[in-house]
Coordinates of C-alpha atoms in Angstrom, one line a residue:
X459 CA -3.2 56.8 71.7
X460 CA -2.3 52.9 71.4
X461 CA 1.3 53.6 71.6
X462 CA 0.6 55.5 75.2
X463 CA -1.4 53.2 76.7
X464 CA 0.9 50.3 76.1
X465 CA 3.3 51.7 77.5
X466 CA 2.1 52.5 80.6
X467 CA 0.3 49.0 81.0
X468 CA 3.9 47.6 80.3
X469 CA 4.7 48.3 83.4
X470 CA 1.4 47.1 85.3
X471 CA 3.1 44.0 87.8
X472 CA 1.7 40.8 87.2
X473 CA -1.2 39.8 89.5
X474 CA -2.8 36.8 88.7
X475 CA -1.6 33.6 90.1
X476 CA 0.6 31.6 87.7
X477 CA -0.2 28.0 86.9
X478 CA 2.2 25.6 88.4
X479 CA 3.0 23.0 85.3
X480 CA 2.9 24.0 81.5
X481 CA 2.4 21.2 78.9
X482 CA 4.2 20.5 75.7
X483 CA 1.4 20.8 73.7
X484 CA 0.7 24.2 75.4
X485 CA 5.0 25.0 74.6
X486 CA 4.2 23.8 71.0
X487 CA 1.1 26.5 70.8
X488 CA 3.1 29.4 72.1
X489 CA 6.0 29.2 69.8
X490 CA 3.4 28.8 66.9
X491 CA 1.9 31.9 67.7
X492 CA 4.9 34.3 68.5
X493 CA 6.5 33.0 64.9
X494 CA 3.4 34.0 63.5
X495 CA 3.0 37.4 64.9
X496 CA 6.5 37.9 64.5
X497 CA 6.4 37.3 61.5
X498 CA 3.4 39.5 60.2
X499 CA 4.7 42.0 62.5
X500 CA 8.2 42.5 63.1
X501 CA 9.9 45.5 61.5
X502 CA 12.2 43.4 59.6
X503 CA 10.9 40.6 57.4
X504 CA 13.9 38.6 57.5
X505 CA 14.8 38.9 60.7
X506 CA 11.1 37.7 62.0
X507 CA 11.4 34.7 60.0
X508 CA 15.3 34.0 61.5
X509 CA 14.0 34.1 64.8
X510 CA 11.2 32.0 64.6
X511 CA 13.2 29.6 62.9
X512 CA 15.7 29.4 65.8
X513 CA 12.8 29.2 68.4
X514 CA 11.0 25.9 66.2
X515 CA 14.9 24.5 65.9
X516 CA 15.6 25.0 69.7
X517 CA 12.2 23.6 70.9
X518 CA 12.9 20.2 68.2
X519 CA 16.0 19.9 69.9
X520 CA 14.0 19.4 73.7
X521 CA 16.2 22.6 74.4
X522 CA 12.9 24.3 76.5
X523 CA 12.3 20.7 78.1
X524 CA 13.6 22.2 82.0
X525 CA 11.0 25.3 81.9
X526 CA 7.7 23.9 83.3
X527 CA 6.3 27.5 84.1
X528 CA 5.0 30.4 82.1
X529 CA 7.2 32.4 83.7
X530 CA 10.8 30.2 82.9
X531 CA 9.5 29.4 79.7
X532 CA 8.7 33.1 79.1
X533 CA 12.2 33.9 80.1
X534 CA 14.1 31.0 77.8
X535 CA 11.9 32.4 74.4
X536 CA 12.8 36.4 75.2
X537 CA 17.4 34.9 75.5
X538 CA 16.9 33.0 72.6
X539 CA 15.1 36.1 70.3
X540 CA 17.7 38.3 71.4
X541 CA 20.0 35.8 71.0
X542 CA 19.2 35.4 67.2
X543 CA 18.7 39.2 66.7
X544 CA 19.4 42.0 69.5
X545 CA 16.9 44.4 69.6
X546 CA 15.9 46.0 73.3
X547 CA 12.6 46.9 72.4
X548 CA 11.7 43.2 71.6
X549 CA 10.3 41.3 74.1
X550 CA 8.1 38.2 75.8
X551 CA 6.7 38.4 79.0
X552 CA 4.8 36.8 81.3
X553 CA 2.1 39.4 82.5
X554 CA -1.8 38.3 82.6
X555 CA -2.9 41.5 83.4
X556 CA -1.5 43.4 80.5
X557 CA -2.9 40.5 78.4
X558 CA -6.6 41.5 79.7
X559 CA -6.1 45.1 79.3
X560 CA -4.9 44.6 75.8
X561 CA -8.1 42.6 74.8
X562 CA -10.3 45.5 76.6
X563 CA -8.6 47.9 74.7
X564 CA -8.9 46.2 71.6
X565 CA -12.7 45.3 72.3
X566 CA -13.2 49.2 73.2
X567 CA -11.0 51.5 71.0
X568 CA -14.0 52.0 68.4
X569 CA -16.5 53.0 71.5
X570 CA -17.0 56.7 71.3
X571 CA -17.4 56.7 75.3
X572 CA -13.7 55.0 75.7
X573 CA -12.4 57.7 73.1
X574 CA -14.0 60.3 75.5
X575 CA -12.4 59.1 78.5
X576 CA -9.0 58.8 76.7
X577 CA -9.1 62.8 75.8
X578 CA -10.2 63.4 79.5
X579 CA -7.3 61.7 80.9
X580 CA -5.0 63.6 78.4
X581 CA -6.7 66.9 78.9
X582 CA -5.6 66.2 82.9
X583 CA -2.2 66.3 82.2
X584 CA -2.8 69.5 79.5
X585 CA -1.6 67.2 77.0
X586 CA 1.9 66.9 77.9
X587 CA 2.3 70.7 78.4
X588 CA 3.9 71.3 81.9
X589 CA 5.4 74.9 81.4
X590 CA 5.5 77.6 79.3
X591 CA 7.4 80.9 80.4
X592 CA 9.2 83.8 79.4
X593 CA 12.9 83.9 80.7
X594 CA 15.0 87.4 80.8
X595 CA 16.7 88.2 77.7
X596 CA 13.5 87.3 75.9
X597 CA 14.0 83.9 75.7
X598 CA 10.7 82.2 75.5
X599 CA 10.4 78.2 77.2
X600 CA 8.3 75.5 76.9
X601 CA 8.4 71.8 78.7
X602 CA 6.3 69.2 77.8
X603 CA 6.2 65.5 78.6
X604 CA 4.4 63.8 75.4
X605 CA 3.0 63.9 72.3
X606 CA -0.6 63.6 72.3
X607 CA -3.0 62.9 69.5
X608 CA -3.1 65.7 67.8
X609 CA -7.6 66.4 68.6
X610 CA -8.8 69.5 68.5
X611 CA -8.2 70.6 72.3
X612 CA -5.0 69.4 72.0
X613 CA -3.9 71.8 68.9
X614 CA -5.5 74.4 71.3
X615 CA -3.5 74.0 73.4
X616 CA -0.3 73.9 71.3
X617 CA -1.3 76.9 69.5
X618 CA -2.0 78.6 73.1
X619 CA 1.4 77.9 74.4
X620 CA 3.1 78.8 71.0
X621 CA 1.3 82.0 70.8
X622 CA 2.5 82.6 74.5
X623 CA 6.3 82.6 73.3
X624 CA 5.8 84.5 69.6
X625 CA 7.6 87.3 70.9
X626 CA 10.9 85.5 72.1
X627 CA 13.9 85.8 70.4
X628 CA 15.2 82.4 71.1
X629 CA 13.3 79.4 72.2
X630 CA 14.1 76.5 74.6
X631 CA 12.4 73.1 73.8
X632 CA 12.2 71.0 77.1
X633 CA 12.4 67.4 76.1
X634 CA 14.3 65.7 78.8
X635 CA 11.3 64.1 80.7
X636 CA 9.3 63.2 77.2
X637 CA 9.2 60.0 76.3
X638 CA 7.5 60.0 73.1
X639 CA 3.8 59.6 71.7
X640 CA 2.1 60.2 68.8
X641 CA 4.2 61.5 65.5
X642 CA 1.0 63.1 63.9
X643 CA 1.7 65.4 67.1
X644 CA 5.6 66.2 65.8
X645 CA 4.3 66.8 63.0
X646 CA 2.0 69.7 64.2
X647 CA 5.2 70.7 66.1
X648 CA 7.8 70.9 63.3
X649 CA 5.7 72.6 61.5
X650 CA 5.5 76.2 63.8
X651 CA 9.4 76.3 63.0
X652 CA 8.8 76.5 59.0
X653 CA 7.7 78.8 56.7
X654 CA 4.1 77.5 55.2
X655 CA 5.0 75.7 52.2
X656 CA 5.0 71.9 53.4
X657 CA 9.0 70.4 53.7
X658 CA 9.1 66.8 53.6
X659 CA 11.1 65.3 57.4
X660 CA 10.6 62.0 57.6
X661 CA 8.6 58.8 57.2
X662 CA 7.9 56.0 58.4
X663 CA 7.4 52.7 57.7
X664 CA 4.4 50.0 59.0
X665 CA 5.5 46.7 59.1
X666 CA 2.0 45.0 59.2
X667 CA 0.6 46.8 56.3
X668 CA 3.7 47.2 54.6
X669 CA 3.1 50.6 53.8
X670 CA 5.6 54.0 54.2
X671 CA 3.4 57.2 55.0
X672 CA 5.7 60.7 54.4
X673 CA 5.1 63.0 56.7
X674 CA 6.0 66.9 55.8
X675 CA 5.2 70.1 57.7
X676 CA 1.7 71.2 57.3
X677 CA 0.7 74.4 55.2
X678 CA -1.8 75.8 58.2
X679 CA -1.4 75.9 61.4
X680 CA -3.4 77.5 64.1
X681 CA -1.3 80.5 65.7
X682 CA 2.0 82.0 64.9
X683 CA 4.5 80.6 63.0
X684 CA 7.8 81.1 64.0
X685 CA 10.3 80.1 61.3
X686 CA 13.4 82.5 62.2
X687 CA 13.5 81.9 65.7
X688 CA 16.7 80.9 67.5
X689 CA 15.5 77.8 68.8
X690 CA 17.7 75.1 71.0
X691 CA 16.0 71.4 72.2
X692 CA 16.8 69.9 75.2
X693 CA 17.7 66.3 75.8
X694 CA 18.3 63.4 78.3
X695 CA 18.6 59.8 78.2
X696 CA 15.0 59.5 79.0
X697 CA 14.2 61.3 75.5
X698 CA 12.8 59.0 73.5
X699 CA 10.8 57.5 70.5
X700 CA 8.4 60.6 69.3
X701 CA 10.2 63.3 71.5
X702 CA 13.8 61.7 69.9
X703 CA 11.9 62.3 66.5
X704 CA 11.2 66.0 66.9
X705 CA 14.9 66.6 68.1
X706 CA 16.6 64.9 65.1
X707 CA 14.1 65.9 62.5
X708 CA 14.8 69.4 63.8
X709 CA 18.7 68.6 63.8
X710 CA 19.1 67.2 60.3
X711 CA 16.8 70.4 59.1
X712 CA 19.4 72.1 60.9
X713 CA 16.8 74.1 62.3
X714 CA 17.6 73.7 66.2
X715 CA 20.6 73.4 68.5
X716 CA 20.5 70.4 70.8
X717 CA 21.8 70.5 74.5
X718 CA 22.4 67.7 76.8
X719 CA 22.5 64.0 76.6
X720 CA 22.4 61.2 73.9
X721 CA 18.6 60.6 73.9
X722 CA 17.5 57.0 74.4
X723 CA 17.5 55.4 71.0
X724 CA 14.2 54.3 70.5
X725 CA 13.0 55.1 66.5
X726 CA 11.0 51.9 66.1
X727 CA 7.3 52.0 67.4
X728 CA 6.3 49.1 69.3
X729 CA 3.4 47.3 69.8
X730 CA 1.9 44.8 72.6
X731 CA 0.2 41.5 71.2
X732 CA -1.4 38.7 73.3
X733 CA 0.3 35.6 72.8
X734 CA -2.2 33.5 74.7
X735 CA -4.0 34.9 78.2
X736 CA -0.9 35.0 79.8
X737 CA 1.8 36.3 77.9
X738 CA 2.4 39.5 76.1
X739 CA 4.5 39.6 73.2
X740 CA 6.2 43.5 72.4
X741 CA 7.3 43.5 68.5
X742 CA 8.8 47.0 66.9
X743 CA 6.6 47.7 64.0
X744 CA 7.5 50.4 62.5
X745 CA 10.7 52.8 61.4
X746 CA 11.4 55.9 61.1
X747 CA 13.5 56.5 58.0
X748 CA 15.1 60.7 57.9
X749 CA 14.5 62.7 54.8
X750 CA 18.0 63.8 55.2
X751 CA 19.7 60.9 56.2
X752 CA 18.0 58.1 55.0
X753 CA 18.3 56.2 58.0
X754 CA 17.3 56.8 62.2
X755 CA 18.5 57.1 65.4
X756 CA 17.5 53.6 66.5
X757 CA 20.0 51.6 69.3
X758 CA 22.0 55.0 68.6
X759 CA 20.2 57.7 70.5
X760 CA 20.3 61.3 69.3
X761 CA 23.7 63.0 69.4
X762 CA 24.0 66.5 71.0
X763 CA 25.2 69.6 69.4
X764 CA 26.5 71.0 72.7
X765 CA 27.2 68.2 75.0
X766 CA 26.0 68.9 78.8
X767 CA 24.7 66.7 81.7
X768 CA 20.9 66.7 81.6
X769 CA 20.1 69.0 85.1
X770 CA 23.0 72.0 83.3
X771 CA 21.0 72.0 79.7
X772 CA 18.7 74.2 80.3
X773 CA 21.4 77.0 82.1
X774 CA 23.8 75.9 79.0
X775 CA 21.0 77.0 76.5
X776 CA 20.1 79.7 78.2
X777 CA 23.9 80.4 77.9
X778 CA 24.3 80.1 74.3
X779 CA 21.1 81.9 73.5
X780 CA 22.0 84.9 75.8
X781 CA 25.1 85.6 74.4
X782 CA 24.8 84.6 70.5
X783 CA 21.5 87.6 71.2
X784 CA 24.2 89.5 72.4
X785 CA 26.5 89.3 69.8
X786 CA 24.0 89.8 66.9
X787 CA 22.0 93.0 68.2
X788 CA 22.7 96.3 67.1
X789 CA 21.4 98.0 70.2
X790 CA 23.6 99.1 73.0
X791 CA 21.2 98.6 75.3
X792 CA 19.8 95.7 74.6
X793 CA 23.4 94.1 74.9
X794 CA 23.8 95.7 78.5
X795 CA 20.8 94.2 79.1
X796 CA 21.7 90.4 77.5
X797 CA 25.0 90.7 79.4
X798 CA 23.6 91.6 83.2
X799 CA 22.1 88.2 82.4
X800 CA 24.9 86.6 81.0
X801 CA 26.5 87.1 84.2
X802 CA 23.9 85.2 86.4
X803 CA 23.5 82.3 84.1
X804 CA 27.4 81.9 83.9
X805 CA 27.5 82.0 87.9
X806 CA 24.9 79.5 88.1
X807 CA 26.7 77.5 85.5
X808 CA 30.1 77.9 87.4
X809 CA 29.4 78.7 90.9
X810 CA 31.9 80.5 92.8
X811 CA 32.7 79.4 96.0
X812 CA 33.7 82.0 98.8
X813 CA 35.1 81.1 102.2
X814 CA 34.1 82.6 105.4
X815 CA 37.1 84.0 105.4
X816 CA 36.9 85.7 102.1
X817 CA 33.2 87.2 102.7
X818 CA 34.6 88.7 106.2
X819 CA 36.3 92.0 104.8
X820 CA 32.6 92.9 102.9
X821 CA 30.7 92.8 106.1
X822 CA 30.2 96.0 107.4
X823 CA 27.7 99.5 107.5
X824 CA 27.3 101.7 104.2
X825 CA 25.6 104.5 104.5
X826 CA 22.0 103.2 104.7
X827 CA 23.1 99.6 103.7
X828 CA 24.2 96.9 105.4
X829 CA 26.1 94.0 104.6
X830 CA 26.0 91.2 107.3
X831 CA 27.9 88.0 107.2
X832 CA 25.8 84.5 108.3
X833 CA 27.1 80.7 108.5
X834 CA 25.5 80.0 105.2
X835 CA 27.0 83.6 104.1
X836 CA 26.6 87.2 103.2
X837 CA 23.0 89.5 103.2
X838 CA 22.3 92.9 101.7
X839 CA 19.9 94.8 104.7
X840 CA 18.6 98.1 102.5
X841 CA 17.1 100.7 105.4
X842 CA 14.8 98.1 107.6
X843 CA 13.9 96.2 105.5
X844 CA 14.0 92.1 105.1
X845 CA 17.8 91.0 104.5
X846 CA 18.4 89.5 100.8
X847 CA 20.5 86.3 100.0
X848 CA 23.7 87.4 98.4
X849 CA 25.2 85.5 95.2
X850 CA 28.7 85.9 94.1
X851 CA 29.5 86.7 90.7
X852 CA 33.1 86.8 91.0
X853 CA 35.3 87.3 94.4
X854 CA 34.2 90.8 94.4
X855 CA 30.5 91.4 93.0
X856 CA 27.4 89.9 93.9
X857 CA 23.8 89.3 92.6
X858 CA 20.8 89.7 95.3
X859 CA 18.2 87.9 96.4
X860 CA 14.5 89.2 94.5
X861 CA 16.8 92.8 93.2
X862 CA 17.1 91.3 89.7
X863 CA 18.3 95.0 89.1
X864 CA 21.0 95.7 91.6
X865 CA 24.2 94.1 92.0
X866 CA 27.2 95.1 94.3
X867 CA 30.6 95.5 93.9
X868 CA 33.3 95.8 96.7
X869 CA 35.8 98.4 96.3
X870 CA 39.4 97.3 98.4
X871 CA 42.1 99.1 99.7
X872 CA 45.2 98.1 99.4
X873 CA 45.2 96.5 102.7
X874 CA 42.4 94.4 101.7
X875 CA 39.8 95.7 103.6
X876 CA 36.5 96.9 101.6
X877 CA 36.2 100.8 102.1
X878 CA 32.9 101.4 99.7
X879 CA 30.4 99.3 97.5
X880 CA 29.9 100.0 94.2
X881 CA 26.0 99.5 93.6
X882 CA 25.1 98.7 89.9
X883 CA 22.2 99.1 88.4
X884 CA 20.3 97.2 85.2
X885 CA 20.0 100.6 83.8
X886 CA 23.6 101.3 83.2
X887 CA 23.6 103.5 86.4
X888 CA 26.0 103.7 88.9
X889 CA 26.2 104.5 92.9
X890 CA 29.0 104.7 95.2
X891 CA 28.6 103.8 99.3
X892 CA 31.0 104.8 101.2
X893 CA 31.6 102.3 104.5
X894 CA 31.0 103.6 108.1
X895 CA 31.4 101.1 110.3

């Protein structure tokens, strides 16, 4: 849970009032104590001791001499680290605030009462599980928002929404809006898509103890497994850290197909530190380090497998999982069926674009339907009942509005004009309406 909270408090604003003069002696004090938490902290041994280095140099050489608030001086330390070694998730800042709610939480992580409040909060947002639903086609979904510690409600609640979607023929992972957590929590995750003996994914390496835990997929799980499922991630810029995890672990398994955007680039955990009761110091800790690869997405971001702007993903996995269904199944019918949806995803993929002009020659009476042409554009009127939205599917068919089941089809003569509809059915059925008006 460290990881979450500090991350949200990163962005608390700064409220206390900042002192107006800041004293050598106090300049001396600060650099002292990011060089030493740098340097039992930071990811990369030699790297930490470059830095600090550079910062003891630059203050010898009066270099910080102009700053005389925490705020400038704050600001002058956080050029010069990246100056000496780029790395975006490394940072100084002036923020009292955060300083006090670091101490707090440091003070309070051991009290049973505070670890009780932390599952309540996390059980109001259901963990990080916002939706889980079953598409047509069979194509099960699930969108969640962060990796939780893996307690027991939380594993609940995994296992319910993976026993929701056991059924599904292919699987959508919604990871655009998660932006990471707890990787005892991808763990439990990879591990639905494997068989039960334990595959080794990835590790990951702790700076301040220097230590490497290996993490593989577990033999149990509560629930179903699903290890033959078609399964497809999707990603964003805003993926990141444990969210980015789970998508390339599951890409260098070559276990998943990703769709979207190159994920964020964050595979180093970071951690808050309180410099003094003013500044906060943020120092990547860890790193991830692939089974597969050897190495990690870090300052890189996860690549896609089918490239597509973050809002399209989901339609462009839907799109790939209808038809690749399609392709494989041996049924007749269930191919009708996985190409009647084919068609609506691919019009919402590529909308089609009639004029006014070009919906005028449908309008018209047919029997005991009635197609009536609007500013915003055509309705299907069945009898008296409500009129339905129509959709085109190409210049000549339509989708409607709540009929999942129906579509229509205009039949021209060769004028032009539309003398019957063709109304098709899900079924495979057929009807033909003559025009009367």
């Amino acid at each position: 849970m460290i990881g979450l909270l500090f991350i949200f408090v990163m962005s608390l604003p700064v409220l206390a009032q900042e002192k107006a003069s800041l004293s050598e002696a106090e300049k001396d004090e600060i650099i002292k104590n990011v060089s030493a938490l740098l340097i039992k902290n930071y990811v990369f041994p030699d790297k930490a001791r470059e830095m600090a280095t550079f910062l003891r140099k630059q203050n010898k050489k009066d270099a910080y001499q102009q700053q005389s608030t925490y705020q400038e001086f704050a600001q002058a330390l956080h050029r010069d680290l990246q100056r000496t070694h780029r790395d975006l998730h490394l940072g100084l800042h002036y923020n009292p605030r955060q300083v006090a709610f670091i101490r707090q939480w440091e003070s309070q992580k051991q009290d049973s009462a505070f670890q009780q409040e932390q599952i309540r909060m996390a059980e109001r947002l259901n963990f990080g599980f916002v939706k889980v639903e079953h598409l047509p086609g069979n194509i099960g979904y699930i969108d969640f928002r962060q990796f939780a510690p893996p307690e027991k409600e939380a594993r609940q609640t995994v296992a319910s929404a993976m026993g929701f979607v056991r059924n599904a023929d292919a699987l959508i992972i919604d990871l655009r809006k998660n932006g990471g957590g707890h990787p005892e929590m991808v763990q439990l995750i990879m591990s639905y898509f494997f068989k039960e003996k334990p595959i080794h994914y990835n590790s990951l390496y702790d700076r301040p103890t220097n230590t490497t835990k290996d993490y593989y997929t577990l033999k149990t799980v509560e629930g179903p497994r699903m290890p033959e499922v078609e399964l497809y991630v999707l990603t964003s810029g805003f993926t990141f850290s444990a969210a980015e995890e789970l998508t390339y672990n599951l890409q260098t398994q070559k276990r998943a197909t990703i769709v979207g955007e190159v994920t964020g680039g964050g595979a180093h955990p970071t951690q808050s530190f309180a410099v003094n009761d003013d500044l906060v110091l943020n120092v990547p800790v860890a790193r991830a380090i692939n089974a597969v690869t050897k190495t990690n997405w870090e300052g890189r971001g996860v690549m896609p497998d089918i490239p597509s702007e973050a809002d399209k993903a989901l339609l462009k996995a839907r799109y790939l999982a209808l038809a690749k269904l399609r392709d494989s199944s041996s049924s007749s019918m269930e191919r009708a069926e996985l190409s009647w949806e084919l068609n609506i995803v691919e019009a919402e993929l590529h909308p089609i674009q009639l004029s006014h002009e070009e919906l005028t020659p449908f309008a018209g009476r047919y029997g005991d339907r009635k197609l009536l042409l609007y500013e915003d554009g055509l309705y299907f009127q069945e009898y008296n009942y409500p009129k339905k939205k129509m959709t085109p599917l190409t210049k000549d068919t339509f989708s409607i509005q709540d009929l999942d089941y129906l579509r229509v089809k205009g039949i021209k003569n060769e004028d032009g004009s539309i003398w019957k509809l063709l109304l098709l059915y899900q079924d495979g059925r057929t009807e033909e309406v003559i025009r009367i008006e």
